[in-house]
């Protein structure tokens, strides 16, 4: 049982007694899923070894996207897909944040606010890239990842975009490369981003709920050249499926308090923070996303619906570089998930059936019928 699961198991019921009626349903659902993860409440997997035929009844994970125990394989597989689609050119990472005075509104209106963040920031990139003075060819391609937390679990919504350094012309379908050290001016991006966000909130009829001062200050936009895409994709993969805090960072729980490790920006020194259990749970749950909300989005020629096939875009990039572009490195430092194997002979396990929670299983399928003769075999990792 992971540290976060232990915390919710020990203190979740008391937290629900205090705040349950005011909590969003997704927060309650997330807590329940993490408490049940890999327990009989989540069901089980009935497997059989393809080598020795030994049956295994394995604990089933909850699959909730906010559970720290369920994201490793998803992150690895996502990273591999992105590396395979990375273009052989230099890249930039653009980060769009919001003023601190806007965060309370976003926290209370997450679906509206996050949709507006994506629409405004992506719209700003497309609008500015399409201006003739930048000679980028009108149609950029990029993808963004929403990230809502800071290192101490504070609420800090922002979007990271990975942008290949150039754009595709809609007139001649040629690749127009940007300078390796400059993509778009951040001050202009900031102005357009703020205006588009304001328009989105005004269309929703919620403008009066936001302080006027928000529209009179500069919104922070950062643009950094990152070279080839591999390192940046590896960095973002941790955020695509990572949750607000990993089990490894939770150092201990006692006397109604939680101790966890964190680092400050631009510092590698490990620090420790202590929070009351209720405050820790509150901070964690504020990063639970609305149901069905897509936190990763693709735009322009990286969108699946783009008119020009991706392989043609890749060919245009290679032609623009005179075929001198280095091939994309598809190797990553991320450890591959260990295969699940038979604890008796090390053979591969074949899934036969997904079993519902114990109370809901039909009488014809029992733990005894799936387990080895002595005791249920534990799930073990391969060598």
XYZ file of C-alpha atoms in Angstrom:
383
model
C 0.000 0.000 0.000
C 1.437 3.354 -1.047
C 1.830 6.332 1.278
C -1.034 8.300 -0.265
C -3.338 5.295 -0.133
C -2.450 4.777 3.537
C -3.229 8.418 4.258
C -6.633 8.292 2.563
C -7.437 4.957 4.215
C -6.598 6.295 7.675
C -7.981 9.812 7.400
C -10.320 9.916 4.399
C -13.475 9.070 6.326
C -12.868 11.852 8.844
C -12.166 14.321 6.015
C -15.438 13.332 4.342
C -17.317 13.848 7.602
C -15.965 17.392 7.781
C -16.165 18.482 4.159
C -17.968 15.757 2.199
C -21.105 17.752 1.453
C -19.127 20.625 -0.064
C -16.676 18.446 -2.024
C -17.061 17.958 -5.788
C -18.145 14.445 -6.713
C -14.851 13.902 -8.579
C -12.904 14.483 -5.348
C -14.949 11.884 -3.475
C -14.688 9.460 -6.371
C -10.921 9.923 -6.594
C -10.452 9.268 -2.890
C -12.606 6.139 -3.031
C -10.694 4.800 -6.046
C -7.301 5.288 -4.397
C -8.438 3.651 -1.162
C -9.682 0.631 -3.136
C -6.644 0.393 -5.467
C -5.144 -3.130 -5.501
C -7.531 -4.338 -2.791
C -10.509 -6.720 -3.095
C -12.699 -3.620 -3.442
C -11.162 -2.962 -6.880
C -11.623 -6.486 -8.199
C -8.932 -8.787 -9.506
C -7.299 -10.171 -12.632
C -7.569 -13.875 -13.306
C -4.438 -14.905 -15.202
C -2.669 -18.079 -16.198
C 1.021 -18.628 -16.876
C 1.656 -19.335 -20.555
C 4.576 -21.614 -19.637
C 3.604 -23.737 -16.627
C -0.164 -23.191 -16.636
C -0.214 -21.976 -13.030
C -3.309 -19.818 -12.277
C -2.885 -16.447 -10.569
C -5.359 -14.102 -8.931
C -3.794 -10.664 -9.092
C -4.896 -7.410 -7.445
C -6.434 -4.952 -9.852
C -5.366 -1.312 -9.880
C -8.014 1.402 -9.759
C -6.856 3.106 -12.975
C -7.831 6.540 -11.664
C -5.683 9.131 -13.406
C -4.886 10.834 -10.094
C -3.637 7.673 -8.382
C 0.183 7.675 -8.104
C 0.332 3.868 -8.311
C -1.380 3.625 -11.710
C 0.473 6.014 -14.001
C 3.949 4.592 -14.664
C 3.106 2.418 -17.663
C 0.867 5.101 -19.190
C 3.650 7.699 -18.958
C 6.198 5.364 -20.556
C 3.885 4.433 -23.430
C 2.923 8.078 -24.036
C 6.574 9.119 -24.165
C 7.397 6.411 -26.699
C 4.516 7.518 -28.963
C 5.608 11.160 -28.802
C 9.244 10.336 -29.553
C 8.168 8.366 -32.612
C 6.266 11.428 -33.866
C 8.926 14.006 -33.002
C 10.220 16.039 -35.953
C 13.932 16.259 -36.865
C 14.275 19.953 -36.048
C 14.922 22.225 -33.076
C 12.097 22.802 -30.595
C 10.847 25.377 -28.118
C 8.938 25.095 -24.881
C 6.394 27.830 -24.207
C 4.863 28.176 -20.749
C 1.712 30.213 -20.122
C 0.828 31.091 -16.519
C -1.892 33.232 -14.926
C -1.695 36.037 -12.337
C -2.029 34.902 -8.748
C -5.143 37.046 -8.333
C -6.918 34.905 -10.966
C -6.231 31.546 -9.309
C -9.194 31.617 -6.918
C -11.575 32.031 -9.861
C -9.925 29.169 -11.749
C -10.006 26.855 -8.740
C -13.771 27.440 -8.367
C -14.477 27.230 -12.110
C -12.031 24.631 -13.326
C -13.716 23.383 -16.478
C -14.510 26.879 -17.750
C -11.143 28.261 -16.658
C -8.982 25.471 -18.042
C -10.837 25.477 -21.359
C -10.260 29.221 -21.571
C -6.555 28.761 -20.740
C -6.086 26.305 -23.582
C -8.117 28.332 -26.085
C -6.400 31.636 -25.228
C -2.813 30.349 -25.137
C -3.104 28.178 -28.255
C -4.928 31.004 -30.021
C -2.129 33.423 -29.144
C 0.516 31.121 -30.654
C -1.459 30.632 -33.853
C -2.320 34.318 -34.207
C 1.241 35.537 -33.776
C 2.872 32.788 -35.846
C 0.568 33.710 -38.713
C 1.793 37.317 -38.912
C 3.842 37.901 -42.107
C 6.690 39.651 -40.231
C 7.751 36.350 -38.632
C 7.768 34.452 -41.945
C 6.777 31.235 -40.262
C 4.303 30.047 -42.829
C 0.962 30.526 -41.045
C 0.376 27.009 -39.673
C 2.439 26.008 -36.610
C 2.046 22.675 -34.870
C 2.340 22.103 -31.136
C 0.904 20.264 -28.177
C 0.201 21.444 -24.646
C 0.043 19.852 -21.204
C -1.957 21.399 -18.349
C -0.119 21.397 -15.025
C -1.899 22.735 -11.923
C 0.470 22.349 -8.979
C 3.634 23.826 -7.585
C 6.261 21.827 -5.730
C 4.640 22.393 -2.337
C 1.205 21.296 -3.679
C 0.045 24.913 -3.967
C -2.406 25.767 -6.724
C -0.466 27.074 -9.717
C -2.228 26.392 -13.045
C -0.165 26.765 -16.202
C 0.283 25.126 -19.598
C 3.519 23.855 -21.146
C 3.645 23.718 -24.949
C 6.221 21.864 -27.019
C 6.602 23.583 -30.387
C 8.735 22.421 -33.324
C 10.820 25.379 -34.515
C 8.959 26.444 -37.606
C 5.611 26.292 -39.353
C 4.021 24.870 -42.459
C 2.901 27.222 -45.184
C -0.720 26.810 -46.220
C 0.150 28.255 -49.647
C 3.149 26.242 -50.830
C 3.052 23.506 -48.137
C 6.730 24.142 -47.457
C 8.422 24.180 -44.047
C 9.519 27.615 -42.833
C 12.087 27.205 -40.062
C 12.398 29.627 -37.154
C 15.728 30.757 -35.786
C 17.132 28.165 -33.333
C 17.253 30.833 -30.617
C 13.963 32.664 -31.194
C 10.408 31.604 -31.945
C 7.928 34.366 -31.050
C 8.127 37.507 -28.841
C 6.786 36.723 -25.380
C 5.494 40.249 -24.693
C 3.242 40.099 -27.735
C 2.156 36.569 -26.834
C 1.285 37.768 -23.328
C -0.908 40.592 -24.606
C -2.821 38.380 -27.046
C -3.152 35.579 -24.480
C -4.638 37.913 -21.856
C -7.067 39.449 -24.360
C -8.280 36.096 -25.642
C -8.766 34.759 -22.108
C -10.788 37.862 -21.217
C -12.967 37.383 -24.305
C -13.656 33.756 -23.350
C -14.718 34.676 -19.814
C -16.834 37.552 -21.098
C -18.632 35.222 -23.526
C -19.400 32.961 -20.577
C -20.943 35.907 -18.707
C -18.497 35.609 -15.775
C -16.324 38.692 -16.260
C -17.719 40.497 -13.212
C -16.319 37.771 -10.926
C -12.711 38.630 -11.789
C -10.901 41.651 -10.290
C -10.272 44.444 -12.828
C -6.602 44.529 -11.827
C -6.113 41.142 -13.534
C -6.473 42.782 -16.955
C -4.047 45.627 -16.200
C -0.939 43.598 -15.449
C 1.297 41.583 -17.758
C 0.653 37.844 -17.868
C 3.776 35.748 -17.700
C 4.716 33.819 -20.847
C 8.079 32.132 -21.170
C 9.695 30.750 -24.317
C 12.857 28.665 -24.208
C 14.778 26.930 -26.986
C 15.196 23.287 -25.963
C 17.044 21.783 -28.905
C 15.869 18.356 -29.915
C 12.536 17.176 -28.584
C 13.724 14.147 -26.612
C 14.749 15.896 -23.375
C 11.675 18.110 -23.275
C 9.336 15.204 -23.953
C 10.979 13.253 -21.154
C 10.428 16.203 -18.822
C 6.781 16.595 -19.797
C 6.037 12.869 -19.648
C 6.382 13.141 -15.893
C 3.544 15.695 -15.866
C 1.213 14.082 -18.374
C 0.469 11.150 -16.083
C 2.151 12.223 -12.862
C -0.099 13.295 -10.004
C 0.406 16.235 -7.669
C 2.724 14.268 -5.361
C 4.405 10.867 -5.554
C 4.456 8.342 -2.748
C 8.238 8.719 -2.531
C 7.930 12.358 -1.493
C 5.661 11.590 1.481
C 8.102 11.079 4.348
C 5.757 10.228 7.190
C 2.450 10.729 8.984
C 1.958 11.089 12.723
C -0.052 13.128 15.234
C -2.388 14.422 12.547
C 0.401 15.804 10.369
C 2.009 14.860 7.063
C 5.688 15.449 6.258
C 6.738 15.596 2.621
C 9.794 16.589 0.632
C 9.978 19.344 -1.966
C 12.453 21.650 -3.679
C 12.138 25.321 -4.494
C 12.384 26.567 -8.089
C 15.986 26.984 -9.265
C 17.260 24.995 -6.309
C 18.175 21.337 -5.891
C 18.267 21.441 -2.088
C 15.732 19.046 -0.628
C 13.411 20.640 1.907
C 10.688 19.289 4.179
C 7.212 20.709 4.705
C 4.763 19.702 7.440
C 1.016 20.147 6.959
C -2.043 19.127 8.943
C -3.646 16.054 7.370
C -6.793 17.959 6.341
C -4.740 20.694 4.673
C -2.592 18.137 2.859
C -5.687 16.347 1.538
C -7.227 19.669 0.503
C -4.103 20.662 -1.395
C -3.937 17.311 -3.160
C -7.602 17.221 -4.149
C -7.582 20.707 -5.670
C -5.532 19.190 -8.506
C -8.151 16.558 -9.350
C -9.392 17.469 -12.817
C -13.035 17.705 -13.932
C -14.357 14.378 -15.300
C -13.388 13.759 -18.907
C -11.211 16.860 -19.132
C -8.365 16.455 -21.650
C -5.140 17.756 -20.097
C -3.063 17.101 -23.257
C -4.087 18.759 -26.515
C -2.591 18.853 -30.011
C -2.881 21.723 -32.473
C -2.032 22.583 -36.071
C -0.057 19.998 -38.000
C 0.325 17.887 -34.832
C -3.439 17.502 -34.577
C -4.825 14.138 -35.772
C -7.386 16.025 -37.857
C -4.871 18.193 -39.742
C -5.367 18.092 -43.516
C -1.719 17.288 -44.342
C -0.587 13.791 -43.283
C 2.072 13.826 -40.592
C 4.560 11.867 -42.695
C 4.344 14.575 -45.364
C 5.035 17.221 -42.708
C 8.102 15.233 -41.626
C 9.284 15.038 -45.248
C 8.876 18.815 -45.655
C 10.989 19.407 -42.552
C 13.704 17.104 -43.850
C 13.688 18.836 -47.240
C 13.938 22.279 -45.623
C 17.019 21.102 -43.722
C 18.536 19.658 -46.872
C 18.158 16.187 -45.365
C 20.957 17.149 -42.980
C 18.737 17.064 -39.910
C 19.773 14.554 -37.298
C 17.339 11.664 -36.836
C 15.231 11.905 -33.710
C 16.605 9.939 -30.775
C 13.774 7.683 -29.698
C 15.681 6.309 -26.704
C 14.688 7.702 -23.322
C 16.021 7.486 -19.802
C 12.584 6.576 -18.482
C 12.641 3.038 -17.068
C 10.402 0.651 -18.951
C 7.676 -0.964 -16.854
C 8.749 -4.390 -15.658
C 6.769 -7.225 -17.202
C 4.391 -9.123 -14.958
C 5.466 -12.748 -14.768
C 4.657 -16.010 -13.049
C 6.110 -16.224 -9.563
C 6.730 -19.965 -10.049
C 8.578 -20.175 -13.356
C 8.978 -16.609 -14.631
C 6.767 -17.191 -17.654
C 4.501 -14.559 -19.165
C 1.017 -14.242 -17.692
C -2.021 -14.367 -19.929
C -5.136 -12.487 -18.811
C -8.199 -14.714 -18.770
C -10.784 -12.543 -17.106
C -11.257 -9.301 -15.190
C -13.133 -10.078 -12.000
C -15.443 -7.564 -10.294
C -15.044 -6.750 -6.586
C -15.330 -9.829 -4.363
C -18.878 -9.015 -3.223
C -20.063 -8.835 -6.848
C -18.364 -11.967 -8.226
C -20.532 -14.817 -9.459
C -20.346 -17.894 -7.262
C -18.810 -19.882 -10.113
C -15.649 -17.786 -9.910
C -13.966 -17.719 -6.548
C -10.542 -16.825 -5.279
C -9.943 -20.477 -4.456
C -10.670 -21.580 -8.017
C -8.114 -19.137 -9.407
C -5.361 -19.509 -6.845
C -2.568 -22.086 -6.819
C -3.054 -25.069 -4.539
C -1.122 -23.631 -1.585
C -1.879 -19.909 -1.561
C -2.621 -17.166 -4.078
C 0.561 -16.414 -5.966
C 1.847 -12.886 -5.584
C 2.473 -10.804 -8.651
C 6.202 -10.509 -9.174
C 8.324 -8.531 -11.557
C 10.565 -10.154 -14.053
C 14.317 -10.152 -13.769
